[in-house]
Tab-separated table of C-alpha atoms in Angstrom:
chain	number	residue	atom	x	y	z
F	11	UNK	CA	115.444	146.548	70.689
F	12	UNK	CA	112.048	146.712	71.984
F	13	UNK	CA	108.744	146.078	70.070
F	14	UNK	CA	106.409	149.223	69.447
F	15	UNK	CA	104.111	149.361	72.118
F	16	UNK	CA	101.221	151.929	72.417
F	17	UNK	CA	102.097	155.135	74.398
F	18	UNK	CA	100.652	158.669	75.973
F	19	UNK	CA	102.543	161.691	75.865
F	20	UNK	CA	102.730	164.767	77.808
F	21	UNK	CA	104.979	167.781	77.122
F	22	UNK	CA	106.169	169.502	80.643
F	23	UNK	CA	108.494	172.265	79.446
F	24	UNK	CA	110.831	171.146	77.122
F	25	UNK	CA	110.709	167.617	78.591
F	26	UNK	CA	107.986	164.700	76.816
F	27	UNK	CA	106.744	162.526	79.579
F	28	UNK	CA	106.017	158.791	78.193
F	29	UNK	CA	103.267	156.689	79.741
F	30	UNK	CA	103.372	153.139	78.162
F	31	UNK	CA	99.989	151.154	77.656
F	32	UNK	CA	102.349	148.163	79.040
F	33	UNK	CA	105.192	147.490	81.217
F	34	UNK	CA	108.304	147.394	79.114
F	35	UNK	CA	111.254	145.832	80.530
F	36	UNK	CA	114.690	147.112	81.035
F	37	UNK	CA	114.539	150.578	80.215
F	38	UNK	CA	117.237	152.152	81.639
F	39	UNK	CA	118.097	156.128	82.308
F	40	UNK	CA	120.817	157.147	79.373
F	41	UNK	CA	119.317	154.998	76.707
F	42	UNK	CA	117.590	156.146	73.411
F	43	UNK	CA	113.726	156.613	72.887
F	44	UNK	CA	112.635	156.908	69.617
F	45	UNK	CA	108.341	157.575	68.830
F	46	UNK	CA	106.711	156.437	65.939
F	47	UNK	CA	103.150	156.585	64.818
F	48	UNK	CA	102.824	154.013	62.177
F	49	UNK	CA	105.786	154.481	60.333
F	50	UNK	CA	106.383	157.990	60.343
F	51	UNK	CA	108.845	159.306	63.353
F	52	UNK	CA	107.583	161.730	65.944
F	53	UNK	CA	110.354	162.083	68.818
F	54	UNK	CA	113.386	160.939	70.159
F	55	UNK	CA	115.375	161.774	72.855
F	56	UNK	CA	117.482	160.273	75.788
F	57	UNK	CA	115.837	158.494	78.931
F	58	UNK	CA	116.571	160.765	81.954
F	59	UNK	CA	114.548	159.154	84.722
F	60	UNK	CA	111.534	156.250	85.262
F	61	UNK	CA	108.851	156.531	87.358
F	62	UNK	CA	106.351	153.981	88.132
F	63	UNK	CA	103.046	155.119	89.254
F	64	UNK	CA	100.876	153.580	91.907
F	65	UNK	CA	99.391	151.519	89.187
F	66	UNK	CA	102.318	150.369	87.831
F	67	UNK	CA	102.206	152.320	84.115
F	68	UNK	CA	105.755	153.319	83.636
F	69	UNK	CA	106.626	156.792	83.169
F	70	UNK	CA	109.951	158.268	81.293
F	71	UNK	CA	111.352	161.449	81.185
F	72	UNK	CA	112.963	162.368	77.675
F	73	UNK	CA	115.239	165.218	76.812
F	74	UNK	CA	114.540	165.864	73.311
F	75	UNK	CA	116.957	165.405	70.970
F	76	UNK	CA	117.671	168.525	68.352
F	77	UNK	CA	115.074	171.092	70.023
C-alpha cells in the first residue's frame, strides 16, 4: 500500500491519465488505483500502462472501474 501522494488528472476518452507530484515506486500495469481527495473517494480503476516523461513525473493510464 502506498501513501497518498498529490496527483493531476486528465480525462482522454474514457481513460483518466494520472500525473503524480512524486515518483512512486513499483507501480505496476494490472494493479488497482484508487483517488481520494481528503477522505472522500473520487476514482478507481486498473493500471493499464506507465509512462515517464522527459522529466521524470510518472504518468498512468487507468481504465475506470464501473463507468
Amino acid at each position: 500500500r502506498h501513501q497518498a501522494v498529490p496527483c493531476q488528472l486528465k480525462l482522454i476518452g474514457h481513460q483518466l491519465l494520472v500525473r503524480t507530484a512524486v515518483p512512486v515506486r513499483a507501480v505496476t500495469p494490472g494493479q488497482s488505483a484508487v483517488l481520494y481527495h481528503e477522505d472522500q473517494l473520487m476514482a478507481g480503476g486498473v493500471i493499464e500502462q506507465i509512462r515517464t516523461a522527459a522529466h521524470l513525473i510518472p504518468a498512468v493510464e487507468l481504465s475506470p472501474v464501473g463507468i
